[in-house]
Amino acid sequence: MLDPRLFRGELDNTAAQLARRGFELDVEAIARLETERKAVQVRTQELQSERNQRSKAIGQAKAKGEDVQPLLDAVADLGDKLKQAEEQLSALQDELGAILMGVPNIPDESVPDGKSEEDNVEVRRWGEPAVFDFEPLDHVDIGQRLGGLDFDAASKLTGSRFAVMSGPLARLHRALIQFMLDLHTTEHGYRETYVPYIVNSDSLRGTGQLPKFEEDLFALQGEHDYYLIPTAEVPVTNLVREEIVEAAQLPLRFAAHTPCFRSEAGSYGRDTRGMIRQHQFEKVELVQIVHPEHSFEALEALTGHAEVVLQRLGLPYRLMNLCAGDIGFSACKTYDLEVWLPGQGKYREISSCSNFRDFQARRMQARWRSPEMKKPELVHTVNGSGLAVGRTLVAILENYQQADGSVIIPDALHPYMAGIRVLRPGEV
RNA sequence: GGAGGGUUGGCUGAGCGGUUGAAAGCACCGGUCUUGAAAACCGGCAUGGGUUAAUAGCCCAUCCAGGGUUCGAAUCCCUGACCCUCCGCCA
């Protein structure tokens, strides 16, 4: 959520900055509602003030044993007027609030102009895509030859966009999770965190998935308004919702492995093959709760932590600075890490690292106590995938494939693979 | 699933329907004292919003949430959420 004060003092400027990301702010409607709100609020508060004074006078008169009937008569019609004003005010505030909750974050200055992913700017590359002396397969075909990757079984169990893994391949998948968590907790200073995979709507509002993106979520049936998490960002970031963190505790750094559940509504026909886009996938998420002045440094650092995973696994990638039209609703700046996939002959997103500034913090009322300031201030939140596990598995299969259909396990995963160094067809 | 108890400021914890936005303690901030620190003493210290040049005043709201009763609600009534205890069930 943006600072509501931007809707008052800097409406046009705010609209201009939002236009950069293709969001059209209804300046006229907001200005009109604001003017009305102001008038109604002042009037409501005047009436409340009058009621308070008169009620106090009645109490004092009663204490002295005076006759209060004349005073009671004098306030007879105040109640109705006040009630009417209060209802009008709350309707206006609801309307403004609904608009405000649907407004995305303002892109940072360092975010390039642009409409779509075509306009994203490459920041750097790491690693050289391997040159194969045979036609590299994609992970579906590799999995087919190896065995242990079964989409048909998953579609029988559930439906499309799920996968069943088994044997050494399933172990490799698990090894990736352990490797990533170990790396971030022992070398990058994150605290391992286990969280619920089901959250309530307040949490989803806090990080920005609700109210606007309900269709992307799996909602649970039943008496509670519960949802499956689309990312660990939701439960982990909401740890500080309605909390005041002491200055000395900042920054907070959390690393969590969770499954993620996404309805993928609106992505019909895209990435239907393989496990690039699934309804259920594992991810190791990095979340930082930071001092407002340090969020951009934190974004750089966190992105670097995600990059280390790719480097240790020897997977070539590039870092993209997303353009204003391509960054997510809550983010003010986002870096995507794109891993090289020989089977597709393209770089594909494997991590997305964003700075949200105070956008999520304001929705969550997540604050910190500054020694200099009397009042608690909003923290900044930063997060990123470190990494998406399923896509990392895909990248390993495709980058480490051999002509005979086997796949070499990168050294960094050896401690987790119980002696398996190579996945071979028939042995998997 | 059954039966009880609870939810008050950063924390602990008082609060008769009427100057209670809220006692007290802790924590924190400032000061006195001290070579310095501690202790002691003095003072300050909730959050959100409106108005405003103002982080000054003034005003409004907020004691889990939402309704209700009342001139007036932290206090009374209803509904819900969450927490705790006991019983039952259960990995």
mmCIF file with all atom_site columns, C-alpha atoms (C1' of nucleotides) in Angstrom, chain A residues 8 37-38 41-42 45 48-49 51-52 55 58-60 62 72 75 83 224 244 367 369 375-376, chain B residues 10 18-19 21 29 46-52 55-56 59-61 68-69 71-73 81-82:
data_model
loop_
_atom_site.group_PDB
_atom_site.id
_atom_site.type_symbol
_atom_site.label_atom_id
_atom_site.label_alt_id
_atom_site.label_comp_id
_atom_site.label_asym_id
_atom_site.label_entity_id
_atom_site.label_seq_id
_atom_site.pdbx_PDB_ins_code
_atom_site.Cartn_x
_atom_site.Cartn_y
_atom_site.Cartn_z
_atom_site.occupancy
_atom_site.B_iso_or_equiv
_atom_site.pdbx_formal_charge
_atom_site.auth_seq_id
_atom_site.auth_comp_id
_atom_site.auth_asym_id
_atom_site.auth_atom_id
_atom_site.pdbx_PDB_model_num
ATOM 1  C CA    . ARG A 1 8   ? -3.514  14.215  -1.127 1.00 0.00 ? 8   ARG A CA    1
ATOM 2  C CA    . ARG A 1 37  ? -13.931 12.731  2.694  1.00 0.00 ? 37  ARG A CA    1
ATOM 3  C CA    . LYS A 1 38  ? -12.270 15.758  4.157  1.00 0.00 ? 38  LYS A CA    1
ATOM 4  C CA    . GLN A 1 41  ? -14.667 13.806  8.319  1.00 0.00 ? 41  GLN A CA    1
ATOM 5  C CA    . VAL A 1 42  ? -14.386 17.317  9.716  1.00 0.00 ? 42  VAL A CA    1
ATOM 6  C CA    . GLN A 1 45  ? -15.513 14.921  14.221 1.00 0.00 ? 45  GLN A CA    1
ATOM 7  C CA    . GLN A 1 48  ? -18.414 13.750  17.986 1.00 0.00 ? 48  GLN A CA    1
ATOM 8  C CA    . SER A 1 49  ? -16.698 16.516  19.846 1.00 0.00 ? 49  SER A CA    1
ATOM 9  C CA    . ARG A 1 51  ? -21.463 14.856  21.888 1.00 0.00 ? 51  ARG A CA    1
ATOM 10 C CA    . ASN A 1 52  ? -18.437 14.247  24.076 1.00 0.00 ? 52  ASN A CA    1
ATOM 11 C CA    . SER A 1 55  ? -22.136 13.961  27.741 1.00 0.00 ? 55  SER A CA    1
ATOM 12 C CA    . ILE A 1 58  ? -24.385 15.609  31.955 1.00 0.00 ? 58  ILE A CA    1
ATOM 13 C CA    . GLY A 1 59  ? -22.114 13.464  34.039 1.00 0.00 ? 59  GLY A CA    1
ATOM 14 C CA    . GLN A 1 60  ? -20.829 16.433  35.985 1.00 0.00 ? 60  GLN A CA    1
ATOM 15 C CA    . LYS A 1 62  ? -25.506 14.447  37.759 1.00 0.00 ? 62  LYS A CA    1
ATOM 16 C CA    . LEU A 1 72  ? -30.779 15.469  27.894 1.00 0.00 ? 72  LEU A CA    1
ATOM 17 C CA    . VAL A 1 75  ? -28.857 16.353  22.797 1.00 0.00 ? 75  VAL A CA    1
ATOM 18 C CA    . LYS A 1 83  ? -24.894 8.405   13.050 1.00 0.00 ? 83  LYS A CA    1
ATOM 19 C CA    . HIS A 1 224 ? -12.111 -20.417 7.626  1.00 0.00 ? 224 HIS A CA    1
ATOM 20 C CA    . ILE A 1 244 ? 7.430   -3.491  16.404 1.00 0.00 ? 244 ILE A CA    1
ATOM 21 C CA    . ARG A 1 367 ? 7.479   -1.340  12.212 1.00 0.00 ? 367 ARG A CA    1
ATOM 22 C CA    . ARG A 1 369 ? 11.671  1.432   16.868 1.00 0.00 ? 369 ARG A CA    1
ATOM 23 C CA    . LYS A 1 375 ? 7.525   6.988   16.910 1.00 0.00 ? 375 LYS A CA    1
ATOM 24 C CA    . PRO A 1 376 ? 7.898   3.549   15.401 1.00 0.00 ? 376 PRO A CA    1
ATOM 25 C "C1'" . G   B 2 10  ? 6.809   -2.045  23.928 1.00 0.00 ? 10  G   B "C1'" 1
ATOM 26 C "C1'" . G   B 2 18  ? -19.638 9.589   33.745 1.00 0.00 ? 18  G   B "C1'" 1
ATOM 27 C "C1'" . U   B 2 19  ? -12.590 14.593  33.400 1.00 0.00 ? 19  U   B "C1'" 1
ATOM 28 C "C1'" . G   B 2 21  ? -6.345  7.432   26.883 1.00 0.00 ? 21  G   B "C1'" 1
ATOM 29 C "C1'" . C   B 2 29  ? 14.560  8.593   26.830 1.00 0.00 ? 29  C   B "C1'" 1
ATOM 30 C "C1'" . A   B 2 46  ? 0.704   4.547   23.353 1.00 0.00 ? 46  A   B "C1'" 1
ATOM 31 C "C1'" . U   B 2 47  ? -1.044  4.151   18.272 1.00 0.00 ? 47  U   B "C1'" 1
ATOM 32 C "C1'" . G   B 2 48  ? -3.753  5.760   14.043 1.00 0.00 ? 48  G   B "C1'" 1
ATOM 33 C "C1'" . G   B 2 49  ? -6.268  9.856   11.844 1.00 0.00 ? 49  G   B "C1'" 1
ATOM 34 C "C1'" . G   B 2 50  ? -8.156  15.108  10.939 1.00 0.00 ? 50  G   B "C1'" 1
ATOM 35 C "C1'" . U   B 2 51  ? -6.667  20.236  10.819 1.00 0.00 ? 51  U   B "C1'" 1
ATOM 36 C "C1'" . U   B 2 52  ? -1.913  22.833  10.085 1.00 0.00 ? 52  U   B "C1'" 1
ATOM 37 C "C1'" . U   B 2 55  ? 7.470   16.048  14.070 1.00 0.00 ? 55  U   B "C1'" 1
ATOM 38 C "C1'" . A   B 2 56  ? 3.559   23.123  17.842 1.00 0.00 ? 56  A   B "C1'" 1
ATOM 39 C "C1'" . C   B 2 59  ? -9.872  17.896  17.647 1.00 0.00 ? 59  C   B "C1'" 1
ATOM 40 C "C1'" . C   B 2 60  ? -11.414 12.648  16.585 1.00 0.00 ? 60  C   B "C1'" 1
ATOM 41 C "C1'" . A   B 2 61  ? -10.829 7.428   17.032 1.00 0.00 ? 61  A   B "C1'" 1
ATOM 42 C "C1'" . G   B 2 68  ? -26.243 -3.348  20.013 1.00 0.00 ? 68  G   B "C1'" 1
ATOM 43 C "C1'" . U   B 2 69  ? -28.103 -0.643  24.643 1.00 0.00 ? 69  U   B "C1'" 1
ATOM 44 C "C1'" . C   B 2 71  ? -26.913 11.595  26.670 1.00 0.00 ? 71  C   B "C1'" 1
ATOM 45 C "C1'" . G   B 2 72  ? -22.293 8.845   27.828 1.00 0.00 ? 72  G   B "C1'" 1
ATOM 46 C "C1'" . A   B 2 73  ? -19.144 2.033   27.230 1.00 0.00 ? 73  A   B "C1'" 1
ATOM 47 C "C1'" . A   B 2 81  ? -11.778 -14.678 16.110 1.00 0.00 ? 81  A   B "C1'" 1
ATOM 48 C "C1'" . C   B 2 82  ? -7.772  -16.127 18.904 1.00 0.00 ? 82  C   B "C1'" 1
#
